[in-house]
C-alpha cells in the first residue's frame, strides 16, 4: 500500500512544475490551479490515452466537442435547475460554510449522508452534537439547498441579456447532438459519443488539492443502447473502465468498486457504481459509471419538441435509447497517477532518488538528451535533441553532474535518458539508460528511435 502523503504530492507537483496555485502573484484565487510545463503534458497525455482507448480503438464510439454554453432550456430539461443542489450549512460562530452531508460523513463514514433529507441531516447534526470543523462551535444555521451551477449572462445590452449557465457536466452537449451524430455518422445502436472538456460547479467545499475544484475537466462517454440491454452494457463499461485504469498503471489494490444504494442515486439514474481510488485520505470517487435510463433524451424530446427517437430499421421499431455513462475527472486521474507513481528509493551507493513511476505513454518527456561533457558534446547533443523531438517529447539538460541530471529525469518520470560521449562522435552510437532498471546499452540513432517508440506504446 502506498503511504505517500498529500503534502508530499502537493510539494512535488509544485517543485517540478506540474501544478501551481492559480493567480499566485495576486495571492491566489481560492481552489484554482494552473498546470505547468510538466503538468500540462501529463494532462494532455491522460486525455490522449482516454481518447485512444474509448474513441480510436473502440468499435462503438465517436467523438464530439460541443459548446460549454448551451441553451438554458437544456438545464430545465436535464433537471439541473431543480435538482443539482447540495445541502449548505453555516457556522454561526465563525461563518464558515460547509456541506451538511460532509459534516455527517466525517462524523461517521458508515452513514449514507447523501441519501438523507434536509430534516434528517439537521436532526443528525443536532443529535450527535457535531462541531464546526473550523472553530469547534456547535451552533449552525438551518440547512439551505444550494444550486451548484455557475450563472452568467450573455449579450451586451442590458435589456437583451440572457441568463445562461456554464455547463456542470459535458454530458448534456452530447444529448443535444444525439440526433445530429446518429444521422450524419450513420451510427447504428448500440453506439457511444465521447466528449472531453471543461465543466464548472460552484462547489460549497472544494478541496483536497485538485480533487474537488470549481473548474475541472471531464472525460465522458454516453453510450446509447436498446432498452432491455442496459444491464449488460452497464457491466461491459464498468469492466472497460476498470481495465483502462489497470492498463495505465493503477494497482488493483488501490481500486474499489462501490455501488450506490437506491436512495443515493441521482435524479436521472437507476444504477450507479463508483470506481474509487485509495487517495491519501482513503478511498474516494475517481470515476462514476451511471445507468441513465432514457431520462435525458426523453426530457430533451419533451422540452424541445423534437423527435429524438431512434428508428431501428432491421426490426422496424422506434424507441428512445437507454444510456450508460462512464464519467471521469481528468484532475482526479492526474492526482491518482502522481500518487500511485511517487516513490523514494535508496540506491546501492546510499543515495536516495525520487522515482516517478509513470506509464511511459503518460510521461511528460519520453527521453532526455544529456551531453556527458558540456563543452565537448554539446553540439552533437543539441543536434540529436532536434531530430528526436520530431518523434516524441524530448528534453535537453547540460547543467551539472551527469548523476544529478539522471536524478532529475527520474523524478519527473522520463523513462529514458541518452548520453552523448566521445564514442558517439566516433561511431554514432549513444548510451540509452532505462529509468527503472538503470540498465544502460549502446544503440545507434535508428535503433534507439525504434526502441523508444516501441516502449512508449499504449
Ligand atoms: N455526467 C455525470 C457526472 O457529471 P458526477 O459523478 O457528478 O457525474 C463525474 O461527476 C466525475 O467528474 C466524477 O467521478 C469526478 O471524477 C469528476 N468530478 C465531479 N465533480 C468534480 C469536481 N468538483 N472537481 C473535480 N472533479 C470532479
Short mmCIF file of C-alpha atoms and ligand atoms in Angstrom, two decimals:
data_model
loop_
_atom_site.label_atom_id
_atom_site.label_comp_id
_atom_site.label_asym_id
_atom_site.label_seq_id
_atom_site.Cartn_x
_atom_site.Cartn_y
_atom_site.Cartn_z
CA UNK A 1 0.00 0.00 0.00
CA UNK A 2 1.25 3.45 -0.98
CA UNK A 3 1.74 5.65 2.13
CA UNK A 4 2.61 8.85 0.26
CA UNK A 5 1.01 11.85 1.95
CA UNK A 6 -0.94 14.64 0.32
CA UNK A 7 1.69 17.21 1.37
CA UNK A 8 4.38 15.19 -0.39
CA UNK A 9 2.37 15.17 -3.61
CA UNK A 10 1.49 18.88 -3.42
CA UNK A 11 5.13 19.86 -2.79
CA UNK A 12 6.35 17.54 -5.51
CA UNK A 13 3.81 18.87 -8.03
CA UNK A 14 4.85 22.44 -7.31
CA UNK A 15 8.59 21.86 -7.16
CA UNK A 16 8.81 20.22 -10.57
CA UNK A 17 6.31 22.41 -12.37
CA UNK A 18 3.34 20.07 -12.55
CA UNK A 19 0.81 22.22 -10.66
CA UNK A 20 0.94 25.81 -9.38
CA UNK A 21 -1.53 27.74 -7.29
CA UNK A 22 -3.79 29.76 -9.62
CA UNK A 23 -3.19 33.55 -9.80
CA UNK A 24 -0.29 33.11 -7.38
CA UNK A 25 1.29 36.57 -7.83
CA UNK A 26 -2.00 38.15 -6.67
CA UNK A 27 -2.14 35.97 -3.59
CA UNK A 28 -4.05 33.23 -5.44
CA UNK A 29 -7.70 32.60 -6.16
CA UNK A 30 -9.10 30.00 -3.81
CA UNK A 31 -9.00 26.45 -5.14
CA UNK A 32 -7.78 27.27 -8.61
CA UNK A 33 -4.74 25.51 -10.01
CA UNK A 34 -2.56 26.04 -13.06
CA UNK A 35 -0.78 23.21 -14.83
CA UNK A 36 2.86 23.97 -15.63
CA UNK A 37 5.09 22.53 -18.37
CA UNK A 38 5.08 19.00 -16.95
CA UNK A 39 1.51 19.12 -15.66
CA UNK A 40 0.08 20.26 -18.97
CA UNK A 41 1.92 17.42 -20.74
CA UNK A 42 0.67 14.86 -18.24
CA UNK A 43 -2.88 16.17 -18.54
CA UNK A 44 -2.71 16.07 -22.31
CA UNK A 45 -1.36 12.52 -22.24
CA UNK A 46 -4.16 11.39 -19.90
CA UNK A 47 -6.74 12.81 -22.29
CA UNK A 48 -4.98 11.37 -25.35
CA UNK A 49 -4.89 7.88 -23.84
CA UNK A 50 -8.55 8.10 -22.88
CA UNK A 51 -9.42 9.20 -26.42
CA UNK A 52 -7.25 6.46 -27.92
CA UNK A 53 -8.90 3.76 -25.82
CA UNK A 54 -12.51 4.99 -25.89
CA UNK A 55 -12.71 6.51 -29.40
CA UNK A 56 -9.86 5.41 -31.65
CA UNK A 57 -9.81 1.76 -30.56
CA UNK A 58 -13.49 1.42 -29.77
CA UNK A 59 -15.69 -0.38 -32.28
CA UNK A 60 -18.67 1.60 -30.94
CA UNK A 61 -17.74 5.19 -30.15
CA UNK A 62 -17.18 8.51 -31.90
CA UNK A 63 -16.06 11.88 -30.54
CA UNK A 64 -17.62 15.30 -30.05
CA UNK A 65 -16.51 18.77 -28.97
CA UNK A 66 -19.65 20.74 -28.06
CA UNK A 67 -20.03 24.25 -26.62
CA UNK A 68 -19.61 24.93 -22.93
CA UNK A 69 -22.51 27.41 -23.16
CA UNK A 70 -25.79 25.68 -24.01
CA UNK A 71 -29.32 26.97 -24.46
CA UNK A 72 -30.60 27.44 -20.86
CA UNK A 73 -33.62 25.25 -21.60
CA UNK A 74 -31.11 22.38 -21.56
CA UNK A 75 -30.78 22.68 -17.79
CA UNK A 76 -34.52 22.83 -17.19
CA UNK A 77 -34.93 19.66 -19.23
CA UNK A 78 -31.98 17.85 -17.63
CA UNK A 79 -33.25 18.60 -14.11
CA UNK A 80 -30.16 20.58 -13.11
CA UNK A 81 -32.14 23.74 -12.29
CA UNK A 82 -34.38 21.88 -9.85
CA UNK A 83 -32.16 19.09 -8.57
CA UNK A 84 -28.47 19.93 -8.89
CA UNK A 85 -28.21 21.10 -5.30
CA UNK A 86 -26.01 20.45 -2.29
CA UNK A 87 -27.15 20.99 1.32
CA UNK A 88 -25.32 24.04 2.69
CA UNK A 89 -24.94 24.95 6.36
CA UNK A 90 -23.11 27.88 8.02
CA UNK A 91 -21.38 28.03 11.39
CA UNK A 92 -22.96 30.85 13.44
CA UNK A 93 -19.71 31.44 15.31
CA UNK A 94 -17.10 31.76 12.53
CA UNK A 95 -19.39 31.99 9.46
CA UNK A 96 -17.54 29.18 7.70
CA UNK A 97 -19.65 27.32 5.17
CA UNK A 98 -19.96 23.54 4.99
CA UNK A 99 -21.75 20.78 3.16
CA UNK A 100 -24.12 19.30 5.72
CA UNK A 101 -23.78 15.79 4.26
CA UNK A 102 -19.98 16.02 4.54
CA UNK A 103 -20.24 17.02 8.23
CA UNK A 104 -22.30 13.89 8.86
CA UNK A 105 -20.00 11.62 6.79
CA UNK A 106 -16.91 12.96 8.53
CA UNK A 107 -18.56 12.20 11.87
CA UNK A 108 -19.41 8.64 10.83
CA UNK A 109 -18.33 7.40 7.43
CA UNK A 110 -20.74 4.47 7.52
CA UNK A 111 -23.76 6.81 7.35
CA UNK A 112 -25.18 7.36 3.84
CA UNK A 113 -25.48 11.12 4.25
CA UNK A 114 -26.14 11.88 0.58
CA UNK A 115 -29.32 9.83 0.85
CA UNK A 116 -30.67 11.85 3.81
CA UNK A 117 -33.32 14.57 3.57
CA UNK A 118 -32.62 18.10 4.85
CA UNK A 119 -34.62 17.36 8.05
CA UNK A 120 -32.74 14.13 8.65
CA UNK A 121 -29.38 15.89 8.21
CA UNK A 122 -30.39 18.66 10.62
CA UNK A 123 -31.62 16.14 13.21
CA UNK A 124 -28.43 14.10 12.89
CA UNK A 125 -26.13 17.11 13.32
CA UNK A 126 -28.08 18.25 16.43
CA UNK A 127 -28.41 14.79 17.98
CA UNK A 128 -24.71 13.95 17.55
CA UNK A 129 -23.58 17.38 18.70
CA UNK A 130 -21.39 17.80 15.60
CA UNK A 131 -18.91 20.67 15.86
CA UNK A 132 -17.76 23.15 13.22
CA UNK A 133 -14.51 21.74 11.74
CA UNK A 134 -13.17 25.29 11.55
CA UNK A 135 -13.76 26.69 15.08
CA UNK A 136 -15.29 23.88 17.12
CA UNK A 137 -18.57 25.74 17.85
CA UNK A 138 -21.77 23.71 17.82
CA UNK A 139 -24.22 26.24 16.54
CA UNK A 140 -25.29 26.15 12.90
CA UNK A 141 -27.84 27.93 10.68
CA UNK A 142 -30.65 25.85 9.16
CA UNK A 143 -29.62 23.93 6.03
CA UNK A 144 -30.35 25.54 2.66
CA UNK A 145 -30.25 23.89 -0.75
CA UNK A 146 -27.56 25.49 -2.90
CA UNK A 147 -27.60 25.10 -6.70
CA UNK A 148 -24.12 24.30 -7.98
CA UNK A 149 -24.40 25.79 -11.46
CA UNK A 150 -22.40 28.90 -12.30
CA UNK A 151 -24.79 31.52 -13.62
CA UNK A 152 -23.63 34.18 -16.04
CA UNK A 153 -25.21 36.29 -18.74
CA UNK A 154 -24.76 36.58 -22.45
CA UNK A 155 -25.34 39.67 -24.59
CA UNK A 156 -24.04 43.23 -24.49
CA UNK A 157 -27.08 45.44 -23.96
CA UNK A 158 -28.68 45.23 -20.53
CA UNK A 159 -32.23 44.61 -21.70
CA UNK A 160 -31.19 41.97 -24.22
CA UNK A 161 -29.00 39.89 -21.93
CA UNK A 162 -29.96 36.33 -21.21
CA UNK A 163 -29.10 34.31 -18.11
CA UNK A 164 -27.09 31.26 -19.04
CA UNK A 165 -25.01 28.66 -17.19
CA UNK A 166 -21.53 27.24 -17.52
CA UNK A 167 -22.08 23.52 -18.07
CA UNK A 168 -21.75 21.40 -14.90
CA UNK A 169 -21.20 18.26 -16.98
CA UNK A 170 -20.19 17.66 -20.61
CA UNK A 171 -22.92 15.03 -20.97
CA UNK A 172 -25.74 17.39 -21.97
CA UNK A 173 -23.83 18.64 -25.02
CA UNK A 174 -23.76 15.01 -26.11
CA UNK A 175 -27.51 14.51 -25.66
CA UNK A 176 -28.21 17.70 -27.61
CA UNK A 177 -26.17 16.30 -30.51
CA UNK A 178 -27.51 12.74 -30.39
CA UNK A 179 -29.64 13.16 -33.49
CA UNK A 180 -27.00 15.11 -35.47
CA UNK A 181 -24.43 12.41 -34.88
CA UNK A 182 -26.73 9.46 -35.40
CA UNK A 183 -27.75 10.89 -38.77
CA UNK A 184 -24.50 12.32 -40.10
CA UNK A 185 -22.27 9.46 -38.95
CA UNK A 186 -24.94 6.85 -39.80
CA UNK A 187 -24.46 5.24 -36.38
CA UNK A 188 -26.45 2.14 -35.50
CA UNK A 189 -27.39 1.37 -31.94
CA UNK A 190 -25.52 0.40 -29.79
CA UNK A 191 -23.08 3.30 -30.17
CA UNK A 192 -21.44 5.89 -27.96
CA UNK A 193 -20.33 9.52 -28.06
CA UNK A 194 -17.27 10.67 -26.14
CA UNK A 195 -16.51 14.21 -25.08
CA UNK A 196 -13.61 15.67 -23.12
CA UNK A 197 -13.86 19.21 -21.81
CA UNK A 198 -14.23 21.71 -19.00
CA UNK A 199 -17.10 21.62 -16.55
CA UNK A 200 -17.89 24.08 -13.78
CA UNK A 201 -19.56 23.64 -10.40
CA UNK A 202 -19.83 26.17 -7.64
CA UNK A 203 -18.80 23.58 -5.05
CA UNK A 204 -19.56 24.62 -1.46
CA UNK A 205 -16.42 23.00 -0.12
CA UNK A 206 -13.81 22.45 -2.79
CA UNK A 207 -10.60 20.92 -1.51
CA UNK A 208 -8.03 18.16 -1.27
CA UNK A 209 -5.78 19.96 -3.77
CA UNK A 210 -7.07 19.21 -7.30
CA UNK A 211 -9.59 16.55 -6.18
CA UNK A 212 -12.61 18.83 -5.87
CA UNK A 213 -12.43 22.15 -7.70
CA UNK A 214 -14.93 24.55 -9.24
CA UNK A 215 -13.40 24.33 -12.70
CA UNK A 216 -12.36 20.89 -13.89
CA UNK A 217 -12.27 18.65 -16.93
CA UNK A 218 -14.40 15.61 -17.55
CA UNK A 219 -13.95 12.70 -19.93
CA UNK A 220 -17.43 11.34 -20.54
CA UNK A 221 -18.99 8.65 -22.67
CA UNK A 222 -22.73 8.50 -23.31
CA UNK A 223 -23.43 5.04 -24.67
CA UNK A 224 -26.82 4.59 -26.36
CA UNK A 225 -28.35 1.13 -26.31
CA UNK A 226 -31.63 -0.67 -26.84
CA UNK A 227 -33.99 -0.69 -23.83
CA UNK A 228 -33.61 -4.03 -22.06
CA UNK A 229 -29.89 -4.32 -22.85
CA UNK A 230 -28.75 -1.64 -20.40
CA UNK A 231 -27.71 -4.04 -17.62
CA UNK A 232 -25.39 -5.92 -19.96
CA UNK A 233 -23.80 -2.67 -21.22
CA UNK A 234 -23.52 -1.30 -17.69
CA UNK A 235 -21.43 -4.36 -16.79
CA UNK A 236 -19.42 -4.03 -20.02
CA UNK A 237 -18.45 -0.37 -19.44
CA UNK A 238 -17.63 -0.96 -15.78
CA UNK A 239 -15.13 -3.62 -16.88
CA UNK A 240 -13.70 -1.47 -19.67
CA UNK A 241 -13.27 1.50 -17.33
CA UNK A 242 -11.55 -0.53 -14.65
CA UNK A 243 -9.29 -2.16 -17.23
CA UNK A 244 -8.23 1.26 -18.54
CA UNK A 245 -7.06 2.23 -15.05
CA UNK A 246 -5.12 -1.02 -14.62
CA UNK A 247 -3.54 -0.57 -18.05
CA UNK A 248 -2.22 2.90 -17.27
CA UNK A 249 -0.59 1.52 -14.15
CA UNK A 250 -3.00 1.91 -11.21
CA UNK A 251 -2.59 -1.02 -8.81
CA UNK A 252 -5.59 -3.27 -8.36
CA UNK A 253 -5.31 -2.94 -4.57
CA UNK A 254 -5.84 0.80 -4.80
CA UNK A 255 -9.15 0.46 -6.66
CA UNK A 256 -12.58 -0.43 -5.32
CA UNK A 257 -16.00 -0.58 -6.98
CA UNK A 258 -18.85 0.82 -4.86
CA UNK A 259 -22.48 0.52 -5.90
CA UNK A 260 -24.78 3.38 -4.92
CA UNK A 261 -27.70 2.49 -2.67
CA UNK A 262 -31.06 3.24 -4.28
CA UNK A 263 -31.57 6.26 -2.02
CA UNK A 264 -28.22 7.75 -3.12
CA UNK A 265 -28.92 7.70 -6.86
CA UNK A 266 -29.00 10.93 -8.87
CA UNK A 267 -32.36 12.03 -10.25
CA UNK A 268 -31.54 10.54 -13.68
CA UNK A 269 -30.08 7.19 -12.68
CA UNK A 270 -31.41 3.69 -11.91
CA UNK A 271 -27.97 2.25 -11.06
CA UNK A 272 -24.56 3.80 -10.40
CA UNK A 273 -21.17 2.35 -9.50
CA UNK A 274 -18.21 4.47 -8.49
CA UNK A 275 -14.69 3.31 -9.15
CA UNK A 276 -12.90 4.60 -6.08
CA UNK A 277 -9.17 5.16 -5.72
CA UNK A 278 -7.27 4.92 -2.45
CA UNK A 279 -6.25 8.59 -2.07
CA UNK A 280 -4.07 9.66 0.89
CA UNK A 281 -7.26 10.34 2.91
CA UNK A 282 -8.86 6.98 1.99
CA UNK A 283 -11.00 5.58 -0.82
CA UNK A 284 -12.88 8.26 -2.74
CA UNK A 285 -14.67 8.65 -6.07
CA UNK A 286 -12.49 8.63 -9.14
CA UNK A 287 -14.88 7.53 -11.89
CA UNK A 288 -18.69 7.42 -11.82
CA UNK A 289 -20.48 4.92 -14.05
CA UNK A 290 -24.21 5.51 -14.26
CA UNK A 291 -27.13 3.85 -15.96
CA UNK A 292 -29.10 6.96 -17.01
CA UNK A 293 -32.12 5.13 -18.50
CA UNK A 294 -33.92 7.12 -21.22
CA UNK A 295 -34.25 10.07 -18.85
CA UNK A 296 -32.17 12.68 -20.70
CA UNK A 297 -33.30 12.03 -24.26
CA UNK A 298 -36.95 11.81 -23.14
CA UNK A 299 -36.65 15.09 -21.27
CA UNK A 300 -35.00 16.85 -24.22
CA UNK A 301 -37.61 15.43 -26.57
CA UNK A 302 -40.38 16.79 -24.35
CA UNK A 303 -38.79 20.23 -23.83
CA UNK A 304 -37.53 20.78 -27.39
CA UNK A 305 -40.50 19.13 -29.10
CA UNK A 306 -38.01 17.49 -31.47
CA UNK A 307 -38.34 13.78 -32.11
CA UNK A 308 -35.30 12.06 -30.59
CA UNK A 309 -36.48 8.51 -31.17
CA UNK A 310 -34.18 6.03 -32.82
CA UNK A 311 -35.53 4.10 -35.79
CA UNK A 312 -34.33 0.52 -35.79
CA UNK A 313 -34.61 -0.31 -39.49
CA UNK A 314 -33.96 -4.02 -39.11
CA UNK A 315 -36.78 -4.60 -36.64
CA UNK A 316 -38.76 -1.58 -37.81
CA UNK A 317 -39.25 -0.27 -34.30
CA UNK A 318 -38.82 3.19 -32.79
CA UNK A 319 -37.61 3.87 -29.26
CA UNK A 320 -35.75 6.31 -27.05
CA UNK A 321 -32.37 4.69 -26.39
CA UNK A 322 -31.18 3.88 -22.88
CA UNK A 323 -27.86 5.37 -21.82
CA UNK A 324 -24.82 4.08 -19.92
CA UNK A 325 -22.42 6.80 -18.84
CA UNK A 326 -18.85 6.39 -17.60
CA UNK A 327 -17.71 9.85 -16.39
CA UNK A 328 -14.15 10.50 -15.24
CA UNK A 329 -12.44 13.67 -13.98
CA UNK A 330 -9.10 14.42 -15.64
CA UNK A 331 -7.68 16.00 -12.48
CA UNK A 332 -8.81 13.11 -10.27
CA UNK A 333 -6.95 10.69 -12.51
CA UNK A 334 -3.96 13.08 -12.62
CA UNK A 335 -3.83 13.04 -8.81
CA UNK A 336 -4.21 9.24 -8.71
CA UNK A 337 -1.41 8.78 -11.23
CA UNK A 338 1.02 11.03 -9.34
CA UNK A 339 0.14 9.43 -6.01
CA UNK A 340 0.48 5.95 -7.47
CA UNK A 341 3.80 6.66 -9.16
CA UNK A 342 5.65 8.58 -6.45
CA UNK A 343 8.39 6.61 -4.76
CA UNK A 344 11.60 7.36 -2.88
CA UNK A 345 14.31 4.76 -3.23
CA UNK A 346 17.70 4.23 -1.65
CA UNK A 347 20.26 3.26 -4.25
CA UNK A 348 23.16 0.81 -3.80
CA UNK A 349 25.56 3.72 -3.29
CA UNK A 350 23.42 5.02 -0.43
CA UNK A 351 21.97 7.95 -2.39
CA UNK A 352 18.23 8.43 -2.45
CA UNK A 353 16.26 9.21 -5.55
CA UNK A 354 12.67 10.11 -6.31
CA UNK A 355 11.41 7.75 -8.96
CA UNK A 356 8.14 8.85 -10.53
CA UNK A 357 6.81 5.61 -11.97
CA UNK A 358 4.52 6.63 -14.80
CA UNK A 359 3.42 4.50 -17.71
CA UNK A 360 5.82 5.72 -20.45
CA UNK A 361 2.82 6.80 -22.52
CA UNK A 362 1.87 9.20 -19.70
CA UNK A 363 5.37 10.55 -19.04
CA UNK A 364 5.71 14.27 -19.89
CA UNK A 365 9.04 13.63 -21.61
CA UNK A 366 9.82 10.31 -23.23
CA UNK A 367 13.54 10.88 -23.39
CA UNK A 368 16.24 13.25 -22.09
CA UNK A 369 19.33 14.08 -24.13
CA UNK A 370 22.38 14.65 -21.92
CA UNK A 371 25.86 15.58 -23.20
CA UNK A 372 28.42 13.84 -20.95
CA UNK A 373 30.74 16.87 -21.01
CA UNK A 374 29.07 20.12 -21.87
CA UNK A 375 31.89 21.70 -23.86
CA UNK A 376 32.84 18.59 -25.81
CA UNK A 377 29.47 17.01 -26.61
CA UNK A 378 27.06 19.88 -26.64
CA UNK A 379 26.72 20.47 -30.41
CA UNK A 380 26.16 16.83 -31.17
CA UNK A 381 23.63 16.53 -28.32
CA UNK A 382 21.67 19.58 -29.48
CA UNK A 383 21.50 18.19 -33.00
CA UNK A 384 20.25 14.84 -31.68
CA UNK A 385 17.67 16.60 -29.48
CA UNK A 386 16.35 18.41 -32.54
CA UNK A 387 16.00 15.21 -34.55
CA UNK A 388 14.41 13.20 -31.69
CA UNK A 389 11.89 15.98 -30.99
CA UNK A 390 10.28 15.17 -34.31
CA UNK A 391 9.33 11.75 -32.91
CA UNK A 392 8.43 12.38 -29.25
CA UNK A 393 8.63 14.90 -26.39
CA UNK A 394 12.35 15.22 -25.76
CA UNK A 395 14.13 17.34 -23.18
CA UNK A 396 17.73 18.51 -23.04
CA UNK A 397 19.89 19.09 -19.96
CA UNK A 398 23.55 20.05 -19.81
CA UNK A 399 23.71 21.62 -16.33
CA UNK A 400 25.60 19.84 -13.54
CA UNK A 401 27.00 16.37 -13.00
CA UNK A 402 25.55 13.54 -15.05
CA UNK A 403 24.31 11.71 -11.92
CA UNK A 404 22.33 14.74 -10.84
CA UNK A 405 20.85 15.11 -14.28
CA UNK A 406 19.73 11.46 -14.23
CA UNK A 407 18.13 12.05 -10.81
CA UNK A 408 16.08 14.96 -12.14
CA UNK A 409 14.76 12.90 -15.03
CA UNK A 410 13.97 10.01 -12.66
CA UNK A 411 12.00 12.40 -10.50
CA UNK A 412 9.82 13.65 -13.35
CA UNK A 413 9.16 10.23 -14.82
CA UNK A 414 11.25 10.40 -18.01
CA UNK A 415 11.59 6.71 -18.91
CA UNK A 416 14.80 7.02 -20.96
CA UNK A 417 17.95 9.15 -20.97
CA UNK A 418 20.54 9.27 -23.73
CA UNK A 419 24.14 10.26 -23.05
CA UNK A 420 26.44 11.59 -25.75
CA UNK A 421 30.16 10.93 -25.21
CA UNK A 422 33.41 10.61 -27.21
CA UNK A 423 32.40 7.23 -28.58
CA UNK A 424 29.24 8.81 -30.00
CA UNK A 425 31.44 11.13 -32.01
CA UNK A 426 33.48 8.22 -33.31
CA UNK A 427 30.83 5.63 -34.18
CA UNK A 428 27.46 7.41 -33.93
CA UNK A 429 26.16 5.26 -31.02
CA UNK A 430 24.69 6.56 -27.78
CA UNK A 431 24.15 5.23 -24.26
CA UNK A 432 20.49 4.68 -23.50
CA UNK A 433 19.60 4.41 -19.80
CA UNK A 434 16.36 2.90 -18.54
CA UNK A 435 14.98 4.84 -15.53
CA UNK A 436 13.51 1.88 -13.65
CA UNK A 437 16.20 -0.77 -14.16
CA UNK A 438 19.02 1.81 -14.53
CA UNK A 439 20.49 -0.54 -17.14
CA UNK A 440 22.45 1.03 -19.97
CA UNK A 441 23.02 -0.09 -23.52
CA UNK A 442 24.60 1.38 -26.64
CA UNK A 443 22.40 1.92 -29.65
CA UNK A 444 22.57 3.70 -32.98
CA UNK A 445 20.14 6.55 -33.59
CA UNK A 446 17.79 4.41 -35.70
CA UNK A 447 17.82 1.66 -33.09
CA UNK A 448 17.08 3.99 -30.21
CA UNK A 449 14.19 5.69 -32.01
CA UNK A 450 12.66 2.29 -32.73
CA UNK A 451 13.29 1.13 -29.16
CA UNK A 452 11.70 4.19 -27.58
CA UNK A 453 8.71 4.14 -29.93
CA UNK A 454 8.07 0.51 -29.03
CA UNK A 455 8.34 1.17 -25.32
CA UNK A 456 6.07 4.20 -25.09
CA UNK A 457 3.15 2.45 -26.79
CA UNK A 458 -0.17 2.25 -25.00
N1 LIG B 1 -22.27 13.40 -16.14
C1 LIG B 1 -22.25 12.74 -14.88
C2 LIG B 1 -21.50 13.45 -13.86
O1 LIG B 1 -21.06 14.56 -14.07
P1 LIG B 1 -20.55 13.21 -11.43
O2 LIG B 1 -20.44 11.98 -10.56
O3 LIG B 1 -21.16 14.42 -10.85
O4 LIG B 1 -21.36 12.73 -12.71
C3 LIG B 1 -18.39 12.62 -12.75
O5 LIG B 1 -19.10 13.56 -11.99
C4 LIG B 1 -16.91 12.70 -12.45
O6 LIG B 1 -16.44 14.04 -12.64
C5 LIG B 1 -16.54 12.35 -11.01
O7 LIG B 1 -16.42 10.97 -10.82
C6 LIG B 1 -15.20 13.06 -10.87
O8 LIG B 1 -14.18 12.27 -11.46
C7 LIG B 1 -15.40 14.32 -11.71
N2 LIG B 1 -15.81 15.47 -10.86
C8 LIG B 1 -17.06 15.78 -10.46
N3 LIG B 1 -17.06 16.92 -9.72
C9 LIG B 1 -15.77 17.33 -9.66
C10 LIG B 1 -15.11 18.45 -9.05
N4 LIG B 1 -15.79 19.37 -8.38
N5 LIG B 1 -13.77 18.55 -9.17
C11 LIG B 1 -13.07 17.63 -9.89
N6 LIG B 1 -13.64 16.57 -10.49
C12 LIG B 1 -14.97 16.40 -10.39
#
